[in-house]
């Protein structure tokens, strides 16, 4: 099942994310990047923490650059907590009018600028991807969409409804997934759409074999779930260059 001699063999890859990626997460003995190490030969460097949203990842770019300045690629897997904490989606751009030289003639035209703000999901994406592009201009940057969400109860005060329910803003998880798909076009980065192609569907009891706990945690994959994620990522990554 491994791919000996793939373009990812020997590559160092940074992973920015939340509890799906964090090293201190206890929901799986092995995680997707551990399997990717065996399947593709890459070496993972993980910068992730439970509960983190996109806004929390900005400082991790500096840490990754400091610790591993020669990293070959960076993958970002986040967004499910932005949904759960009801972050407004916002817009990628603001629009105004400005004068510009077009073929030697000064004209007034519509002009757009990236929204750079951590108060909206689009603004957070812009901030992080701008920083990644500036910090690692010649490296591969890849976005991963969240997977489907099931019910979770981690404490009396931390009960998370399944994706059947909207968040406090009336938005569903797929609204955030669509935004991440669009971000790929806005910033010219590949998006691996795990929401659509991972095959994981925790809302269905038939998929209990892939989740951490059918009663209290239908949100996080278990070891088998992480292996399925890794196999999906393996073939997606084979279609992308690891280095430039």
mmCIF file of C-alpha atoms in Angstrom:
data_model
loop_
_atom_site.group_PDB
_atom_site.id
_atom_site.type_symbol
_atom_site.label_atom_id
_atom_site.label_comp_id
_atom_site.label_asym_id
_atom_site.label_seq_id
_atom_site.Cartn_x
_atom_site.Cartn_y
_atom_site.Cartn_z
ATOM 1 C CA UNK A 1 0.000 0.000 0.000
ATOM 2 C CA UNK A 2 2.973 2.316 0.371
ATOM 3 C CA UNK A 3 4.331 4.263 -2.593
ATOM 4 C CA UNK A 4 8.105 3.774 -2.611
ATOM 5 C CA UNK A 5 10.022 6.475 -4.413
ATOM 6 C CA UNK A 6 7.131 8.935 -4.503
ATOM 7 C CA UNK A 7 7.811 12.654 -4.813
ATOM 8 C CA UNK A 8 7.088 12.922 -1.065
ATOM 9 C CA UNK A 9 9.844 10.520 -0.042
ATOM 10 C CA UNK A 10 12.157 12.297 2.388
ATOM 11 C CA UNK A 11 10.110 15.511 2.418
ATOM 12 C CA UNK A 12 9.561 17.472 5.612
ATOM 13 C CA UNK A 13 5.955 18.622 5.951
ATOM 14 C CA UNK A 14 4.477 21.041 8.474
ATOM 15 C CA UNK A 15 0.938 20.408 9.709
ATOM 16 C CA UNK A 16 -1.036 23.311 11.203
ATOM 17 C CA UNK A 17 -4.375 22.497 12.800
ATOM 18 C CA UNK A 18 -6.630 21.580 15.682
ATOM 19 C CA UNK A 19 -7.448 18.417 17.657
ATOM 20 C CA UNK A 20 -7.667 16.367 14.460
ATOM 21 C CA UNK A 21 -3.890 16.796 14.165
ATOM 22 C CA UNK A 22 -2.577 17.554 17.644
ATOM 23 C CA UNK A 23 0.138 15.341 19.084
ATOM 24 C CA UNK A 24 -1.407 15.387 22.572
ATOM 25 C CA UNK A 25 -4.793 14.169 21.332
ATOM 26 C CA UNK A 26 -5.722 10.823 22.907
ATOM 27 C CA UNK A 27 -8.365 9.790 20.371
ATOM 28 C CA UNK A 28 -6.044 7.641 18.265
ATOM 29 C CA UNK A 29 -2.859 5.653 18.751
ATOM 30 C CA UNK A 30 -1.701 6.682 15.300
ATOM 31 C CA UNK A 31 -2.791 9.701 13.305
ATOM 32 C CA UNK A 32 -3.066 10.317 9.601
ATOM 33 C CA UNK A 33 0.402 11.852 9.341
ATOM 34 C CA UNK A 34 1.959 8.865 11.122
ATOM 35 C CA UNK A 35 0.491 6.675 8.412
ATOM 36 C CA UNK A 36 1.594 9.134 5.708
ATOM 37 C CA UNK A 37 5.135 8.733 7.030
ATOM 38 C CA UNK A 38 4.870 5.013 6.252
ATOM 39 C CA UNK A 39 2.840 5.352 3.050
ATOM 40 C CA UNK A 40 4.754 8.192 1.371
ATOM 41 C CA UNK A 41 7.981 8.533 3.330
ATOM 42 C CA UNK A 42 7.363 12.116 4.470
ATOM 43 C CA UNK A 43 8.405 13.427 7.885
ATOM 44 C CA UNK A 44 5.645 15.335 9.728
ATOM 45 C CA UNK A 45 6.197 18.381 11.948
ATOM 46 C CA UNK A 46 2.967 19.082 13.822
ATOM 47 C CA UNK A 47 1.836 22.466 15.156
ATOM 48 C CA UNK A 48 -1.706 21.915 16.359
ATOM 49 C CA UNK A 49 -3.844 22.155 19.475
ATOM 50 C CA UNK A 50 -7.325 21.106 20.503
ATOM 51 C CA UNK A 51 -9.897 23.841 19.983
ATOM 52 C CA UNK A 52 -7.763 25.974 17.715
ATOM 53 C CA UNK A 53 -9.380 28.089 15.033
ATOM 54 C CA UNK A 54 -7.736 29.643 11.979
ATOM 55 C CA UNK A 55 -6.815 32.759 13.966
ATOM 56 C CA UNK A 56 -4.745 30.646 16.364
ATOM 57 C CA UNK A 57 -2.450 29.360 13.627
ATOM 58 C CA UNK A 58 -0.721 32.623 12.705
ATOM 59 C CA UNK A 59 1.942 32.362 15.407
ATOM 60 C CA UNK A 60 2.634 28.745 14.482
ATOM 61 C CA UNK A 61 3.969 29.830 11.093
ATOM 62 C CA UNK A 62 6.830 31.639 12.852
ATOM 63 C CA UNK A 63 7.500 28.604 15.044
ATOM 64 C CA UNK A 64 7.542 26.290 12.046
ATOM 65 C CA UNK A 65 9.938 28.600 10.204
ATOM 66 C CA UNK A 66 12.187 28.811 13.268
ATOM 67 C CA UNK A 67 12.211 25.079 13.971
ATOM 68 C CA UNK A 68 12.224 23.774 10.400
ATOM 69 C CA UNK A 69 13.357 26.504 7.994
ATOM 70 C CA UNK A 70 13.819 23.978 5.172
ATOM 71 C CA UNK A 71 10.348 22.446 5.397
ATOM 72 C CA UNK A 72 9.197 21.343 1.933
ATOM 73 C CA UNK A 73 5.432 21.776 2.316
ATOM 74 C CA UNK A 74 2.784 23.026 4.736
ATOM 75 C CA UNK A 75 -0.704 21.591 5.184
ATOM 76 C CA UNK A 76 -3.464 23.432 7.020
ATOM 77 C CA UNK A 77 -6.341 21.433 8.469
ATOM 78 C CA UNK A 78 -8.695 23.684 10.435
ATOM 79 C CA UNK A 79 -12.126 25.268 10.283
ATOM 80 C CA UNK A 80 -14.364 22.961 12.275
ATOM 81 C CA UNK A 81 -13.846 25.057 15.438
ATOM 82 C CA UNK A 82 -14.507 28.308 13.560
ATOM 83 C CA UNK A 83 -17.891 26.797 12.700
ATOM 84 C CA UNK A 84 -18.498 25.517 16.237
ATOM 85 C CA UNK A 85 -17.636 28.921 17.745
ATOM 86 C CA UNK A 86 -19.883 30.716 15.244
ATOM 87 C CA UNK A 87 -17.233 32.814 13.546
ATOM 88 C CA UNK A 88 -18.909 35.032 10.889
ATOM 89 C CA UNK A 89 -17.820 33.993 7.405
ATOM 90 C CA UNK A 90 -17.513 37.491 5.948
ATOM 91 C CA UNK A 91 -15.938 38.189 2.536
ATOM 92 C CA UNK A 92 -12.500 37.678 1.024
ATOM 93 C CA UNK A 93 -12.434 41.171 -0.483
ATOM 94 C CA UNK A 94 -13.622 44.711 0.040
ATOM 95 C CA UNK A 95 -14.333 46.724 -3.088
ATOM 96 C CA UNK A 96 -13.818 50.393 -3.920
ATOM 97 C CA UNK A 97 -13.042 52.500 -6.981
ATOM 98 C CA UNK A 98 -9.603 53.783 -7.911
ATOM 99 C CA UNK A 99 -7.774 55.351 -10.797
ATOM 100 C CA UNK A 100 -5.435 53.147 -12.801
ATOM 101 C CA UNK A 101 -3.356 53.444 -15.953
ATOM 102 C CA UNK A 102 -4.933 51.236 -18.610
ATOM 103 C CA UNK A 103 -3.152 51.342 -21.965
ATOM 104 C CA UNK A 104 -1.728 54.799 -21.289
ATOM 105 C CA UNK A 105 -5.031 56.286 -20.223
ATOM 106 C CA UNK A 106 -6.045 57.018 -16.612
ATOM 107 C CA UNK A 107 -9.395 55.386 -15.900
ATOM 108 C CA UNK A 108 -11.581 54.929 -12.840
ATOM 109 C CA UNK A 109 -12.269 51.256 -12.230
ATOM 110 C CA UNK A 110 -13.542 48.957 -9.542
ATOM 111 C CA UNK A 111 -10.752 47.748 -7.274
ATOM 112 C CA UNK A 112 -10.717 45.044 -4.609
ATOM 113 C CA UNK A 113 -8.453 44.382 -1.643
ATOM 114 C CA UNK A 114 -8.109 41.371 0.638
ATOM 115 C CA UNK A 115 -9.876 41.628 3.983
ATOM 116 C CA UNK A 116 -7.202 41.190 6.651
ATOM 117 C CA UNK A 117 -9.062 40.685 9.928
ATOM 118 C CA UNK A 118 -9.330 37.872 12.461
ATOM 119 C CA UNK A 119 -12.993 38.703 13.145
ATOM 120 C CA UNK A 120 -14.290 36.761 10.119
ATOM 121 C CA UNK A 121 -13.500 33.356 8.639
ATOM 122 C CA UNK A 122 -12.474 34.814 5.267
ATOM 123 C CA UNK A 123 -10.309 37.417 6.992
ATOM 124 C CA UNK A 124 -8.587 34.733 9.063
ATOM 125 C CA UNK A 125 -7.904 32.671 5.948
ATOM 126 C CA UNK A 126 -6.476 35.730 4.192
ATOM 127 C CA UNK A 127 -4.211 36.529 7.139
ATOM 128 C CA UNK A 128 -2.798 33.019 7.415
ATOM 129 C CA UNK A 129 -2.381 32.318 3.713
ATOM 130 C CA UNK A 130 -0.781 35.707 3.155
ATOM 131 C CA UNK A 131 1.716 34.932 5.915
ATOM 132 C CA UNK A 132 2.378 31.436 4.592
ATOM 133 C CA UNK A 133 2.923 32.788 1.069
ATOM 134 C CA UNK A 134 5.351 35.404 2.381
ATOM 135 C CA UNK A 135 7.166 33.030 4.747
ATOM 136 C CA UNK A 136 7.382 30.063 2.369
ATOM 137 C CA UNK A 137 7.045 31.596 -1.125
ATOM 138 C CA UNK A 138 8.639 28.634 -2.917
ATOM 139 C CA UNK A 139 7.037 25.814 -0.901
ATOM 140 C CA UNK A 140 3.911 23.758 -1.444
ATOM 141 C CA UNK A 141 0.919 24.916 0.645
ATOM 142 C CA UNK A 142 -2.169 22.690 0.832
ATOM 143 C CA UNK A 143 -5.549 23.193 2.508
ATOM 144 C CA UNK A 144 -7.634 20.348 3.919
ATOM 145 C CA UNK A 145 -11.353 20.822 4.544
ATOM 146 C CA UNK A 146 -12.931 19.586 7.800
ATOM 147 C CA UNK A 147 -14.613 16.178 7.780
ATOM 148 C CA UNK A 148 -18.277 15.688 8.664
ATOM 149 C CA UNK A 149 -19.170 16.336 12.293
ATOM 150 C CA UNK A 150 -21.054 14.082 14.671
ATOM 151 C CA UNK A 151 -22.313 14.777 18.204
ATOM 152 C CA UNK A 152 -19.755 15.195 20.993
ATOM 153 C CA UNK A 153 -20.048 15.657 24.772
ATOM 154 C CA UNK A 154 -16.709 16.333 26.451
ATOM 155 C CA UNK A 155 -18.137 17.870 29.659
ATOM 156 C CA UNK A 156 -21.336 19.409 30.975
ATOM 157 C CA UNK A 157 -20.366 22.738 29.482
ATOM 158 C CA UNK A 158 -18.800 21.389 26.288
ATOM 159 C CA UNK A 159 -21.574 19.721 24.318
ATOM 160 C CA UNK A 160 -21.318 20.054 20.545
ATOM 161 C CA UNK A 161 -24.357 19.259 18.373
ATOM 162 C CA UNK A 162 -23.924 17.286 15.182
ATOM 163 C CA UNK A 163 -23.714 18.981 11.792
ATOM 164 C CA UNK A 164 -27.464 18.468 11.471
ATOM 165 C CA UNK A 165 -27.754 21.698 13.460
ATOM 166 C CA UNK A 166 -26.561 25.148 12.486
ATOM 167 C CA UNK A 167 -24.260 27.161 14.698
ATOM 168 C CA UNK A 168 -25.462 30.235 16.604
ATOM 169 C CA UNK A 169 -25.310 32.301 13.394
ATOM 170 C CA UNK A 170 -27.556 29.905 11.494
ATOM 171 C CA UNK A 171 -24.618 28.598 9.428
ATOM 172 C CA UNK A 172 -23.817 24.955 8.737
ATOM 173 C CA UNK A 173 -20.413 23.266 8.576
ATOM 174 C CA UNK A 174 -20.686 23.012 4.782
ATOM 175 C CA UNK A 175 -20.854 26.828 4.596
ATOM 176 C CA UNK A 176 -17.327 26.870 6.017
ATOM 177 C CA UNK A 177 -16.238 24.023 3.742
ATOM 178 C CA UNK A 178 -17.443 25.957 0.680
ATOM 179 C CA UNK A 179 -15.467 28.972 1.878
ATOM 180 C CA UNK A 180 -12.289 26.885 2.109
ATOM 181 C CA UNK A 181 -12.868 25.570 -1.396
ATOM 182 C CA UNK A 182 -13.123 29.157 -2.611
ATOM 183 C CA UNK A 183 -9.968 30.063 -0.683
ATOM 184 C CA UNK A 184 -8.036 27.698 -2.910
ATOM 185 C CA UNK A 185 -8.963 29.818 -5.919
ATOM 186 C CA UNK A 186 -8.412 33.123 -4.128
ATOM 187 C CA UNK A 187 -4.881 32.181 -3.011
ATOM 188 C CA UNK A 188 -3.898 29.653 -5.701
ATOM 189 C CA UNK A 189 -3.372 26.741 -3.339
ATOM 190 C CA UNK A 190 -4.633 23.172 -3.777
ATOM 191 C CA UNK A 191 -7.536 22.087 -1.581
ATOM 192 C CA UNK A 192 -8.003 18.448 -0.594
ATOM 193 C CA UNK A 193 -11.703 18.198 0.141
ATOM 194 C CA UNK A 194 -11.856 15.622 2.952
ATOM 195 C CA UNK A 195 -15.453 16.639 3.658
ATOM 196 C CA UNK A 196 -16.405 15.179 0.274
ATOM 197 C CA UNK A 197 -13.893 12.428 -0.454
ATOM 198 C CA UNK A 198 -12.701 10.962 2.867
ATOM 199 C CA UNK A 199 -15.714 8.654 3.071
ATOM 200 C CA UNK A 200 -16.087 9.342 6.807
ATOM 201 C CA UNK A 201 -19.702 9.976 7.823
ATOM 202 C CA UNK A 202 -19.995 9.916 11.626
ATOM 203 C CA UNK A 203 -23.712 10.701 11.638
ATOM 204 C CA UNK A 204 -24.401 7.133 10.487
ATOM 205 C CA UNK A 205 -24.079 4.383 13.087
ATOM 206 C CA UNK A 206 -22.605 2.136 10.378
ATOM 207 C CA UNK A 207 -19.468 4.294 10.686
ATOM 208 C CA UNK A 208 -19.052 3.702 14.416
ATOM 209 C CA UNK A 209 -15.953 1.670 13.575
ATOM 210 C CA UNK A 210 -14.215 4.899 12.464
ATOM 211 C CA UNK A 211 -15.043 7.188 15.387
ATOM 212 C CA UNK A 212 -13.629 7.572 18.871
ATOM 213 C CA UNK A 213 -16.736 6.918 20.980
ATOM 214 C CA UNK A 214 -20.278 6.404 19.643
ATOM 215 C CA UNK A 215 -21.800 7.760 22.854
ATOM 216 C CA UNK A 216 -19.633 10.761 23.687
ATOM 217 C CA UNK A 217 -17.352 11.562 20.736
ATOM 218 C CA UNK A 218 -18.598 11.168 17.201
ATOM 219 C CA UNK A 219 -16.397 14.099 16.204
ATOM 220 C CA UNK A 220 -12.889 12.613 16.200
ATOM 221 C CA UNK A 221 -11.723 9.639 14.137
ATOM 222 C CA UNK A 222 -10.135 6.705 15.909
ATOM 223 C CA UNK A 223 -7.036 4.894 14.647
ATOM 224 C CA UNK A 224 -8.975 3.171 11.857
ATOM 225 C CA UNK A 225 -10.526 6.490 10.859
ATOM 226 C CA UNK A 226 -7.101 8.130 10.700
ATOM 227 C CA UNK A 227 -5.870 5.313 8.486
ATOM 228 C CA UNK A 228 -8.744 5.880 6.078
ATOM 229 C CA UNK A 229 -7.921 9.592 6.036
ATOM 230 C CA UNK A 230 -4.280 8.791 5.341
ATOM 231 C CA UNK A 231 -5.123 6.496 2.443
ATOM 232 C CA UNK A 232 -7.280 9.222 0.909
ATOM 233 C CA UNK A 233 -4.530 11.796 1.390
ATOM 234 C CA UNK A 234 -1.929 9.410 0.008
ATOM 235 C CA UNK A 235 -3.528 9.338 -3.434
ATOM 236 C CA UNK A 236 -4.425 13.017 -3.435
ATOM 237 C CA UNK A 237 -0.863 13.990 -2.567
ATOM 238 C CA UNK A 238 0.523 11.780 -5.327
ATOM 239 C CA UNK A 239 -1.144 14.152 -7.784
ATOM 240 C CA UNK A 240 0.656 17.207 -6.381
ATOM 241 C CA UNK A 241 4.294 18.307 -6.508
ATOM 242 C CA UNK A 242 6.077 18.125 -3.162
ATOM 243 C CA UNK A 243 8.845 20.531 -4.147
ATOM 244 C CA UNK A 244 9.374 23.274 -6.706
#
